[in-house]
Amino acid sequence: MKTLRTVLQEAQGRGDAVGHFNVSDLVLLKAVLAGARELNVPVMVGLSEGEREFVGTRTIGAVVKSLREEFDFPIFLNADHTHSLAKGIEAAKAGFDAIVFDLSALPFEENIRQTKEAVEALKAINPAMLVEGEIGDIGTGSEIHDKAPDLAKGLSSPEEAKHFVESTGVDILAPAVGNMHGLLKSMVSGETKKRLDIERIAAIKKAAGTFMTLHGGSGTDDDDLRKAIAAGINVVHINTELRVAWRRGLEQGLAKMPDEVVPYKIFPPAVEAVKQVVLSRLRVFTGKRKAA
Ligand SMILES: [Zn+2]
């Protein structure tokens, strides 16, 4: 099985990005794997600290490893938005392939100091684990927001990106380039879309010269996503869109069978709804291999 680093290098060579989808139960995990297998593209699943607390860090480590072996399929596991080294070590020991070590809320130099420390500690446990660091402000919470946060002040610059990557030794950088976590109500309905600062992405890529992740990809204009990938984004995170589909699918399942109590009869519409989102996003990220 290829390593995640190789998968990212190959995707970059093709001009594709790898889709990263957050999961917090078996419905979401089944849907992500089914979508990726249908298009035959590698995929990442991620769990934030809250998502890991619900599912179990060691549990998801074992489940993803077993899926990878059973289906001989490149599915990789990421410890999304990890805010402490202790939680990072837990994930490294549970076999996670990557981690987002997110201290972006701290002052810049403190973010650098602690991220560097984490890179060293985590690579000592698993040298192949990819460590992602985050700079700038892209808001918090993959949920529905009433109003947009002011992101303008938290945008990343090429200079700080270069300094951060060189000082910490991270494998992947998560910059703030107009993206944000969560969706506004007008984005859930599709009325408005997130727009990205493509020139900034290209300038940061040139300066930092490393793999780059776009967080908060839900609700982003498709063309902006394609341009962002062409400008140097290697991984795109989608969470809120999946959560919206999960809820709608579940409501559908419950409404269709008001007296049903068997979970595996109620859940299939939720799996299908999430899978459709995964398919449509993966097609955008891997445009050159558009499936029929
Ligand atoms: Zn994120």
PDB file of C-alpha atoms in Angstrom, residues 3-291:
ATOM      1  CA  THR A   3       1.982   5.926   1.853  1.00  0.00           C
ATOM      2  CA  LEU A   4      -0.059   9.108   2.167  1.00  0.00           C
ATOM      3  CA  ARG A   5       3.026  11.113   1.183  1.00  0.00           C
ATOM      4  CA  THR A   6       3.283   9.197  -2.101  1.00  0.00           C
ATOM      5  CA  VAL A   7      -0.438   9.585  -2.739  1.00  0.00           C
ATOM      6  CA  LEU A   8      -0.169  13.355  -2.246  1.00  0.00           C
ATOM      7  CA  GLN A   9       2.876  13.568  -4.507  1.00  0.00           C
ATOM      8  CA  GLU A  10       1.097  11.619  -7.234  1.00  0.00           C
ATOM      9  CA  ALA A  11      -2.031  13.757  -6.935  1.00  0.00           C
ATOM     10  CA  GLN A  12       0.090  16.903  -7.163  1.00  0.00           C
ATOM     11  CA  GLY A  13       1.770  15.535 -10.286  1.00  0.00           C
ATOM     12  CA  ARG A  14      -1.618  14.968 -11.910  1.00  0.00           C
ATOM     13  CA  GLY A  15      -2.968  18.344 -10.847  1.00  0.00           C
ATOM     14  CA  ASP A  16      -5.543  16.686  -8.557  1.00  0.00           C
ATOM     15  CA  ALA A  17      -6.307  17.088  -4.881  1.00  0.00           C
ATOM     16  CA  VAL A  18      -7.155  14.375  -2.373  1.00  0.00           C
ATOM     17  CA  GLY A  19     -10.577  14.680  -0.745  1.00  0.00           C
ATOM     18  CA  HIS A  20     -10.661  14.780   3.059  1.00  0.00           C
ATOM     19  CA  PHE A  21     -14.036  14.033   4.632  1.00  0.00           C
ATOM     20  CA  ASN A  22     -14.856  14.199   8.323  1.00  0.00           C
ATOM     21  CA  VAL A  23     -16.629  11.223   9.833  1.00  0.00           C
ATOM     22  CA  SER A  24     -18.101  10.639  13.260  1.00  0.00           C
ATOM     23  CA  ASP A  25     -20.064   7.458  12.752  1.00  0.00           C
ATOM     24  CA  LEU A  26     -20.293   4.389  10.553  1.00  0.00           C
ATOM     25  CA  VAL A  27     -22.880   5.985   8.227  1.00  0.00           C
ATOM     26  CA  LEU A  28     -20.424   8.701   7.202  1.00  0.00           C
ATOM     27  CA  LEU A  29     -17.470   6.319   7.000  1.00  0.00           C
ATOM     28  CA  LYS A  30     -19.374   3.844   4.803  1.00  0.00           C
ATOM     29  CA  ALA A  31     -20.508   6.659   2.519  1.00  0.00           C
ATOM     30  CA  VAL A  32     -17.014   8.117   2.108  1.00  0.00           C
ATOM     31  CA  LEU A  33     -15.439   4.753   1.355  1.00  0.00           C
ATOM     32  CA  ALA A  34     -18.232   3.837  -1.077  1.00  0.00           C
ATOM     33  CA  GLY A  35     -17.839   7.127  -2.964  1.00  0.00           C
ATOM     34  CA  ALA A  36     -14.067   6.875  -3.199  1.00  0.00           C
ATOM     35  CA  ARG A  37     -14.205   3.235  -4.295  1.00  0.00           C
ATOM     36  CA  GLU A  38     -16.789   4.020  -6.956  1.00  0.00           C
ATOM     37  CA  LEU A  39     -14.446   6.621  -8.508  1.00  0.00           C
ATOM     38  CA  ASN A  40     -11.352   4.610  -7.576  1.00  0.00           C
ATOM     39  CA  VAL A  41      -9.528   7.599  -6.057  1.00  0.00           C
ATOM     40  CA  PRO A  42      -7.570   7.680  -2.790  1.00  0.00           C
ATOM     41  CA  VAL A  43      -9.323   9.367   0.092  1.00  0.00           C
ATOM     42  CA  MET A  44      -8.688  10.735   3.589  1.00  0.00           C
ATOM     43  CA  VAL A  45     -11.083  10.546   6.498  1.00  0.00           C
ATOM     44  CA  GLY A  46     -10.590  12.932   9.390  1.00  0.00           C
ATOM     45  CA  LEU A  47     -11.839  13.255  12.925  1.00  0.00           C
ATOM     46  CA  SER A  48     -11.479  16.349  15.072  1.00  0.00           C
ATOM     47  CA  GLU A  49     -10.930  15.990  18.816  1.00  0.00           C
ATOM     48  CA  GLY A  50     -14.701  16.075  19.408  1.00  0.00           C
ATOM     49  CA  GLU A  51     -15.355  13.528  16.676  1.00  0.00           C
ATOM     50  CA  ARG A  52     -12.618  11.262  18.083  1.00  0.00           C
ATOM     51  CA  GLU A  53     -14.034  11.515  21.559  1.00  0.00           C
ATOM     52  CA  PHE A  54     -17.363  10.200  20.278  1.00  0.00           C
ATOM     53  CA  VAL A  55     -16.014   7.437  18.032  1.00  0.00           C
ATOM     54  CA  GLY A  56     -12.913   6.479  20.030  1.00  0.00           C
ATOM     55  CA  THR A  57      -9.390   7.212  18.824  1.00  0.00           C
ATOM     56  CA  ARG A  58      -8.176   3.614  18.969  1.00  0.00           C
ATOM     57  CA  THR A  59     -11.472   2.325  17.590  1.00  0.00           C
ATOM     58  CA  ILE A  60     -11.321   4.443  14.421  1.00  0.00           C
ATOM     59  CA  GLY A  61      -7.619   3.599  14.024  1.00  0.00           C
ATOM     60  CA  ALA A  62      -8.466  -0.100  14.028  1.00  0.00           C
ATOM     61  CA  VAL A  63     -11.536   0.280  11.785  1.00  0.00           C
ATOM     62  CA  VAL A  64      -9.772   2.286   9.057  1.00  0.00           C
ATOM     63  CA  LYS A  65      -6.789  -0.077   9.102  1.00  0.00           C
ATOM     64  CA  SER A  66      -9.166  -3.009   8.695  1.00  0.00           C
ATOM     65  CA  LEU A  67     -11.028  -1.333   5.797  1.00  0.00           C
ATOM     66  CA  ARG A  68      -7.747  -0.539   4.067  1.00  0.00           C
ATOM     67  CA  GLU A  69      -6.728  -4.190   4.296  1.00  0.00           C
ATOM     68  CA  GLU A  70     -10.104  -5.738   3.520  1.00  0.00           C
ATOM     69  CA  PHE A  71     -10.629  -3.683   0.358  1.00  0.00           C
ATOM     70  CA  ASP A  72      -6.939  -3.161  -0.462  1.00  0.00           C
ATOM     71  CA  PHE A  73      -7.900   0.489  -0.857  1.00  0.00           C
ATOM     72  CA  PRO A  74      -5.956   3.725  -0.139  1.00  0.00           C
ATOM     73  CA  ILE A  75      -8.059   5.210   2.667  1.00  0.00           C
ATOM     74  CA  PHE A  76      -6.040   7.314   5.119  1.00  0.00           C
ATOM     75  CA  LEU A  77      -6.803   8.587   8.600  1.00  0.00           C
ATOM     76  CA  ASN A  78      -6.207  12.140   9.833  1.00  0.00           C
ATOM     77  CA  ALA A  79      -6.389  13.562  13.363  1.00  0.00           C
ATOM     78  CA  ASP A  80      -8.108  16.792  12.374  1.00  0.00           C
ATOM     79  CA  HIS A  81      -7.707  19.988  14.461  1.00  0.00           C
ATOM     80  CA  THR A  82      -5.680  18.647  17.362  1.00  0.00           C
ATOM     81  CA  HIS A  83      -4.962  21.295  19.970  1.00  0.00           C
ATOM     82  CA  SER A  84      -2.595  19.506  22.361  1.00  0.00           C
ATOM     83  CA  LEU A  85       0.435  17.265  22.064  1.00  0.00           C
ATOM     84  CA  ALA A  86      -1.169  14.707  24.396  1.00  0.00           C
ATOM     85  CA  LYS A  87      -4.085  14.245  21.957  1.00  0.00           C
ATOM     86  CA  GLY A  88      -1.609  14.098  19.080  1.00  0.00           C
ATOM     87  CA  ILE A  89       0.409  11.347  20.729  1.00  0.00           C
ATOM     88  CA  GLU A  90      -2.798   9.398  21.331  1.00  0.00           C
ATOM     89  CA  ALA A  91      -3.573   9.583  17.592  1.00  0.00           C
ATOM     90  CA  ALA A  92      -0.020   8.685  16.560  1.00  0.00           C
ATOM     91  CA  LYS A  93      -0.126   5.610  18.768  1.00  0.00           C
ATOM     92  CA  ALA A  94      -3.525   4.638  17.311  1.00  0.00           C
ATOM     93  CA  GLY A  95      -1.994   4.495  13.824  1.00  0.00           C
ATOM     94  CA  PHE A  96      -3.238   7.764  12.292  1.00  0.00           C
ATOM     95  CA  ASP A  97      -1.497   8.623   8.989  1.00  0.00           C
ATOM     96  CA  ALA A  98      -1.648  12.371   9.485  1.00  0.00           C
ATOM     97  CA  ILE A  99      -2.464  15.049  11.996  1.00  0.00           C
ATOM     98  CA  VAL A 100      -3.545  18.664  11.857  1.00  0.00           C
ATOM     99  CA  PHE A 101      -1.743  20.236  14.781  1.00  0.00           C
ATOM    100  CA  ASP A 102      -3.745  23.408  15.141  1.00  0.00           C
ATOM    101  CA  LEU A 103      -2.410  26.116  17.410  1.00  0.00           C
ATOM    102  CA  SER A 104      -3.463  28.899  15.042  1.00  0.00           C
ATOM    103  CA  ALA A 105      -5.294  30.633  17.885  1.00  0.00           C
ATOM    104  CA  LEU A 106      -1.975  31.252  19.686  1.00  0.00           C
ATOM    105  CA  PRO A 107       0.399  34.150  18.931  1.00  0.00           C
ATOM    106  CA  PHE A 108       2.425  33.321  15.782  1.00  0.00           C
ATOM    107  CA  GLU A 109       5.803  32.660  17.446  1.00  0.00           C
ATOM    108  CA  GLU A 110       4.191  30.487  20.109  1.00  0.00           C
ATOM    109  CA  ASN A 111       2.386  28.542  17.364  1.00  0.00           C
ATOM    110  CA  ILE A 112       5.785  27.965  15.726  1.00  0.00           C
ATOM    111  CA  ARG A 113       7.498  26.884  18.930  1.00  0.00           C
ATOM    112  CA  GLN A 114       4.858  24.346  19.960  1.00  0.00           C
ATOM    113  CA  THR A 115       4.250  23.051  16.435  1.00  0.00           C
ATOM    114  CA  LYS A 116       7.967  22.358  15.997  1.00  0.00           C
ATOM    115  CA  GLU A 117       7.957  20.477  19.292  1.00  0.00           C
ATOM    116  CA  ALA A 118       4.949  18.428  18.132  1.00  0.00           C
ATOM    117  CA  VAL A 119       6.570  17.585  14.767  1.00  0.00           C
ATOM    118  CA  GLU A 120       9.580  16.130  16.615  1.00  0.00           C
ATOM    119  CA  ALA A 121       7.541  14.223  19.209  1.00  0.00           C
ATOM    120  CA  LEU A 122       5.076  12.752  16.685  1.00  0.00           C
ATOM    121  CA  LYS A 123       7.729  11.709  14.152  1.00  0.00           C
ATOM    122  CA  ALA A 124       9.566   9.945  16.991  1.00  0.00           C
ATOM    123  CA  ILE A 125       6.477   7.739  17.391  1.00  0.00           C
ATOM    124  CA  ASN A 126       5.768   7.315  13.664  1.00  0.00           C
ATOM    125  CA  PRO A 127       8.294   8.809  11.205  1.00  0.00           C
ATOM    126  CA  ALA A 128       5.837   8.339   8.311  1.00  0.00           C
ATOM    127  CA  MET A 129       3.088  10.384   9.954  1.00  0.00           C
ATOM    128  CA  LEU A 130       2.457  13.652   8.109  1.00  0.00           C
ATOM    129  CA  VAL A 131       2.140  16.694  10.340  1.00  0.00           C
ATOM    130  CA  GLU A 132       0.103  19.687   9.208  1.00  0.00           C
ATOM    131  CA  GLY A 133       0.402  23.095  10.827  1.00  0.00           C
ATOM    132  CA  GLU A 134      -2.110  25.910  10.637  1.00  0.00           C
ATOM    133  CA  ILE A 135      -1.686  29.661  10.394  1.00  0.00           C
ATOM    134  CA  GLY A 136      -4.189  32.485  10.140  1.00  0.00           C
ATOM    135  CA  ASP A 137      -7.874  32.517  11.060  1.00  0.00           C
ATOM    136  CA  ILE A 138     -10.546  30.501   9.265  1.00  0.00           C
ATOM    137  CA  GLY A 139     -13.157  30.449  12.024  1.00  0.00           C
ATOM    138  CA  THR A 140     -14.258  27.459  14.064  1.00  0.00           C
ATOM    139  CA  GLY A 141     -17.102  24.955  13.984  1.00  0.00           C
ATOM    140  CA  SER A 142     -18.226  22.892  10.990  1.00  0.00           C
ATOM    141  CA  GLU A 143     -21.848  23.836  11.492  1.00  0.00           C
ATOM    142  CA  ILE A 144     -24.433  26.344  10.308  1.00  0.00           C
ATOM    143  CA  HIS A 145     -23.535  29.909  11.268  1.00  0.00           C
ATOM    144  CA  ASP A 146     -25.917  32.857  11.477  1.00  0.00           C
ATOM    145  CA  LYS A 147     -23.367  35.392  10.331  1.00  0.00           C
ATOM    146  CA  ALA A 148     -19.976  35.380   8.643  1.00  0.00           C
ATOM    147  CA  PRO A 149     -16.878  35.902  10.792  1.00  0.00           C
ATOM    148  CA  ASP A 150     -14.519  38.692   9.755  1.00  0.00           C
ATOM    149  CA  LEU A 151     -11.770  36.700   8.044  1.00  0.00           C
ATOM    150  CA  ALA A 152      -9.988  39.565   6.326  1.00  0.00           C
ATOM    151  CA  LYS A 153      -7.567  40.247   9.187  1.00  0.00           C
ATOM    152  CA  GLY A 154      -6.625  36.583   9.584  1.00  0.00           C
ATOM    153  CA  LEU A 155      -5.478  35.913   5.999  1.00  0.00           C
ATOM    154  CA  SER A 156      -2.044  34.263   5.682  1.00  0.00           C
ATOM    155  CA  SER A 157       0.843  35.972   3.909  1.00  0.00           C
ATOM    156  CA  PRO A 158       3.512  34.196   1.788  1.00  0.00           C
ATOM    157  CA  GLU A 159       6.239  35.505   4.121  1.00  0.00           C
ATOM    158  CA  GLU A 160       4.729  34.101   7.305  1.00  0.00           C
ATOM    159  CA  ALA A 161       3.913  30.828   5.500  1.00  0.00           C
ATOM    160  CA  LYS A 162       7.550  30.412   4.439  1.00  0.00           C
ATOM    161  CA  HIS A 163       8.809  31.296   7.920  1.00  0.00           C
ATOM    162  CA  PHE A 164       6.340  28.910   9.566  1.00  0.00           C
ATOM    163  CA  VAL A 165       7.150  25.941   7.321  1.00  0.00           C
ATOM    164  CA  GLU A 166      10.918  26.440   7.577  1.00  0.00           C
ATOM    165  CA  SER A 167      10.866  26.904  11.350  1.00  0.00           C
ATOM    166  CA  THR A 168       8.549  24.018  12.234  1.00  0.00           C
ATOM    167  CA  GLY A 169       9.355  21.320   9.659  1.00  0.00           C
ATOM    168  CA  VAL A 170       5.657  20.604   8.985  1.00  0.00           C
ATOM    169  CA  ASP A 171       4.849  18.437   5.961  1.00  0.00           C
ATOM    170  CA  ILE A 172       1.609  20.234   5.148  1.00  0.00           C
ATOM    171  CA  LEU A 173       0.456  23.812   5.608  1.00  0.00           C
ATOM    172  CA  ALA A 174      -3.108  24.966   6.210  1.00  0.00           C
ATOM    173  CA  PRO A 175      -3.290  28.648   5.266  1.00  0.00           C
ATOM    174  CA  ALA A 176      -6.157  31.125   5.538  1.00  0.00           C
ATOM    175  CA  VAL A 177      -7.012  32.109   1.968  1.00  0.00           C
ATOM    176  CA  GLY A 178     -10.651  33.163   2.123  1.00  0.00           C
ATOM    177  CA  ASN A 179     -11.846  29.762   3.314  1.00  0.00           C
ATOM    178  CA  MET A 180     -13.814  29.282   6.531  1.00  0.00           C
ATOM    179  CA  HIS A 181     -15.216  26.480   8.637  1.00  0.00           C
ATOM    180  CA  GLY A 182     -18.936  25.836   8.550  1.00  0.00           C
ATOM    181  CA  LEU A 183     -21.654  27.205   6.307  1.00  0.00           C
ATOM    182  CA  LEU A 184     -23.835  30.282   6.383  1.00  0.00           C
ATOM    183  CA  LYS A 185     -27.568  29.641   6.014  1.00  0.00           C
ATOM    184  CA  SER A 186     -27.456  31.174   2.548  1.00  0.00           C
ATOM    185  CA  MET A 187     -24.788  28.592   1.614  1.00  0.00           C
ATOM    186  CA  VAL A 188     -26.851  25.633   2.787  1.00  0.00           C
ATOM    187  CA  SER A 189     -29.555  26.690   0.340  1.00  0.00           C
ATOM    188  CA  GLY A 190     -26.907  27.281  -2.358  1.00  0.00           C
ATOM    189  CA  GLU A 191     -27.840  30.977  -2.651  1.00  0.00           C
ATOM    190  CA  THR A 192     -24.268  32.089  -1.911  1.00  0.00           C
ATOM    191  CA  LYS A 193     -20.866  30.401  -2.309  1.00  0.00           C
ATOM    192  CA  LYS A 194     -17.520  30.824  -0.599  1.00  0.00           C
ATOM    193  CA  ARG A 195     -14.875  32.439  -2.786  1.00  0.00           C
ATOM    194  CA  LEU A 196     -11.126  31.889  -2.479  1.00  0.00           C
ATOM    195  CA  ASP A 197      -8.106  34.141  -2.894  1.00  0.00           C
ATOM    196  CA  ILE A 198      -6.429  32.191  -5.713  1.00  0.00           C
ATOM    197  CA  GLU A 199      -3.487  34.574  -6.123  1.00  0.00           C
ATOM    198  CA  ARG A 200      -2.730  34.313  -2.437  1.00  0.00           C
ATOM    199  CA  ILE A 201      -2.762  30.497  -2.662  1.00  0.00           C
ATOM    200  CA  ALA A 202      -0.301  30.574  -5.579  1.00  0.00           C
ATOM    201  CA  ALA A 203       1.989  33.037  -3.796  1.00  0.00           C
ATOM    202  CA  ILE A 204       1.963  31.001  -0.564  1.00  0.00           C
ATOM    203  CA  LYS A 205       2.673  27.788  -2.494  1.00  0.00           C
ATOM    204  CA  LYS A 206       5.623  29.415  -4.203  1.00  0.00           C
ATOM    205  CA  ALA A 207       7.018  30.774  -0.935  1.00  0.00           C
ATOM    206  CA  ALA A 208       6.374  27.750   1.303  1.00  0.00           C
ATOM    207  CA  GLY A 209       6.980  25.008  -1.285  1.00  0.00           C
ATOM    208  CA  THR A 210       5.050  22.404   0.670  1.00  0.00           C
ATOM    209  CA  PHE A 211       1.836  20.397   0.503  1.00  0.00           C
ATOM    210  CA  MET A 212      -1.177  22.578   1.294  1.00  0.00           C
ATOM    211  CA  THR A 213      -4.632  21.858   2.676  1.00  0.00           C
ATOM    212  CA  LEU A 214      -7.780  23.861   2.178  1.00  0.00           C
ATOM    213  CA  HIS A 215      -9.955  23.663   5.285  1.00  0.00           C
ATOM    214  CA  GLY A 216     -13.635  24.557   5.341  1.00  0.00           C
ATOM    215  CA  GLY A 217     -14.207  23.532   1.714  1.00  0.00           C
ATOM    216  CA  SER A 218     -17.967  23.088   2.147  1.00  0.00           C
ATOM    217  CA  GLY A 219     -20.034  25.562   0.178  1.00  0.00           C
ATOM    218  CA  THR A 220     -17.113  26.718  -1.969  1.00  0.00           C
ATOM    219  CA  ASP A 221     -17.648  27.648  -5.592  1.00  0.00           C
ATOM    220  CA  ASP A 222     -16.616  24.665  -7.798  1.00  0.00           C
ATOM    221  CA  ASP A 223     -14.521  26.768 -10.152  1.00  0.00           C
ATOM    222  CA  ASP A 224     -12.682  28.373  -7.237  1.00  0.00           C
ATOM    223  CA  LEU A 225     -11.903  24.888  -5.936  1.00  0.00           C
ATOM    224  CA  ARG A 226     -10.485  23.843  -9.317  1.00  0.00           C
ATOM    225  CA  LYS A 227      -8.385  27.001  -9.501  1.00  0.00           C
ATOM    226  CA  ALA A 228      -7.197  26.572  -5.910  1.00  0.00           C
ATOM    227  CA  ILE A 229      -6.050  23.035  -6.703  1.00  0.00           C
ATOM    228  CA  ALA A 230      -4.255  24.269  -9.821  1.00  0.00           C
ATOM    229  CA  ALA A 231      -2.603  26.954  -7.656  1.00  0.00           C
ATOM    230  CA  GLY A 232      -1.207  24.422  -5.185  1.00  0.00           C
ATOM    231  CA  ILE A 233      -3.880  22.998  -2.856  1.00  0.00           C
ATOM    232  CA  ASN A 234      -3.316  19.248  -2.356  1.00  0.00           C
ATOM    233  CA  VAL A 235      -6.027  18.308   0.152  1.00  0.00           C
ATOM    234  CA  VAL A 236      -9.555  19.724   0.448  1.00  0.00           C
ATOM    235  CA  HIS A 237     -11.571  19.288   3.640  1.00  0.00           C
ATOM    236  CA  ILE A 238     -15.333  18.800   3.488  1.00  0.00           C
ATOM    237  CA  ASN A 239     -17.327  18.378   6.673  1.00  0.00           C
ATOM    238  CA  THR A 240     -20.448  20.547   7.003  1.00  0.00           C
ATOM    239  CA  GLU A 241     -21.890  19.522   3.608  1.00  0.00           C
ATOM    240  CA  LEU A 242     -21.684  15.904   4.758  1.00  0.00           C
ATOM    241  CA  ARG A 243     -23.343  16.722   8.068  1.00  0.00           C
ATOM    242  CA  VAL A 244     -26.226  18.460   6.302  1.00  0.00           C
ATOM    243  CA  ALA A 245     -26.675  15.448   3.983  1.00  0.00           C
ATOM    244  CA  TRP A 246     -26.420  13.056   6.937  1.00  0.00           C
ATOM    245  CA  ARG A 247     -29.209  14.825   8.778  1.00  0.00           C
ATOM    246  CA  ARG A 248     -31.485  15.115   5.762  1.00  0.00           C
ATOM    247  CA  GLY A 249     -30.932  11.471   4.845  1.00  0.00           C
ATOM    248  CA  LEU A 250     -31.671  10.381   8.388  1.00  0.00           C
ATOM    249  CA  GLU A 251     -34.855  12.456   8.490  1.00  0.00           C
ATOM    250  CA  GLN A 252     -35.884  10.863   5.207  1.00  0.00           C
ATOM    251  CA  GLY A 253     -35.267   7.368   6.556  1.00  0.00           C
ATOM    252  CA  LEU A 254     -37.263   8.097   9.686  1.00  0.00           C
ATOM    253  CA  ALA A 255     -40.115   9.734   7.800  1.00  0.00           C
ATOM    254  CA  LYS A 256     -40.355   6.862   5.325  1.00  0.00           C
ATOM    255  CA  MET A 257     -40.596   4.260   8.083  1.00  0.00           C
ATOM    256  CA  PRO A 258     -42.298   5.909  11.060  1.00  0.00           C
ATOM    257  CA  ASP A 259     -42.659   2.609  12.947  1.00  0.00           C
ATOM    258  CA  GLU A 260     -39.300   1.082  12.068  1.00  0.00           C
ATOM    259  CA  VAL A 261     -36.771   0.474  14.845  1.00  0.00           C
ATOM    260  CA  VAL A 262     -34.084  -1.464  12.942  1.00  0.00           C
ATOM    261  CA  PRO A 263     -31.128   0.904  12.469  1.00  0.00           C
ATOM    262  CA  TYR A 264     -29.790  -0.758   9.322  1.00  0.00           C
ATOM    263  CA  LYS A 265     -33.167  -0.249   7.651  1.00  0.00           C
ATOM    264  CA  ILE A 266     -33.407   3.421   8.669  1.00  0.00           C
ATOM    265  CA  PHE A 267     -29.838   4.478   7.838  1.00  0.00           C
ATOM    266  CA  PRO A 268     -29.443   3.636   4.111  1.00  0.00           C
ATOM    267  CA  PRO A 269     -30.958   6.935   2.854  1.00  0.00           C
ATOM    268  CA  ALA A 270     -28.406   8.763   5.033  1.00  0.00           C
ATOM    269  CA  VAL A 271     -25.531   6.707   3.593  1.00  0.00           C
ATOM    270  CA  GLU A 272     -26.794   7.415   0.073  1.00  0.00           C
ATOM    271  CA  ALA A 273     -27.251  11.171   0.688  1.00  0.00           C
ATOM    272  CA  VAL A 274     -23.713  11.515   2.083  1.00  0.00           C
ATOM    273  CA  LYS A 275     -22.260   9.368  -0.692  1.00  0.00           C
ATOM    274  CA  GLN A 276     -23.749  11.662  -3.342  1.00  0.00           C
ATOM    275  CA  VAL A 277     -21.981  14.662  -1.766  1.00  0.00           C
ATOM    276  CA  VAL A 278     -18.711  12.716  -1.595  1.00  0.00           C
ATOM    277  CA  LEU A 279     -19.012  11.720  -5.268  1.00  0.00           C
ATOM    278  CA  SER A 280     -19.737  15.226  -6.479  1.00  0.00           C
ATOM    279  CA  ARG A 281     -16.854  16.720  -4.465  1.00  0.00           C
ATOM    280  CA  LEU A 282     -14.360  14.025  -5.507  1.00  0.00           C
ATOM    281  CA  ARG A 283     -15.270  14.682  -9.144  1.00  0.00           C
ATOM    282  CA  VAL A 284     -14.337  18.334  -8.689  1.00  0.00           C
ATOM    283  CA  PHE A 285     -11.077  17.486  -6.895  1.00  0.00           C
ATOM    284  CA  THR A 286     -10.035  14.917  -9.508  1.00  0.00           C
ATOM    285  CA  GLY A 287     -11.497  16.561 -12.580  1.00  0.00           C
ATOM    286  CA  LYS A 288      -9.190  14.834 -14.980  1.00  0.00           C
ATOM    287  CA  ARG A 289     -10.681  11.486 -14.159  1.00  0.00           C
ATOM    288  CA  LYS A 290     -14.294  12.486 -14.468  1.00  0.00           C
ATOM    289  CA  ALA A 291     -16.448   9.425 -13.986  1.00  0.00           C
TER     290      ALA A 291
END
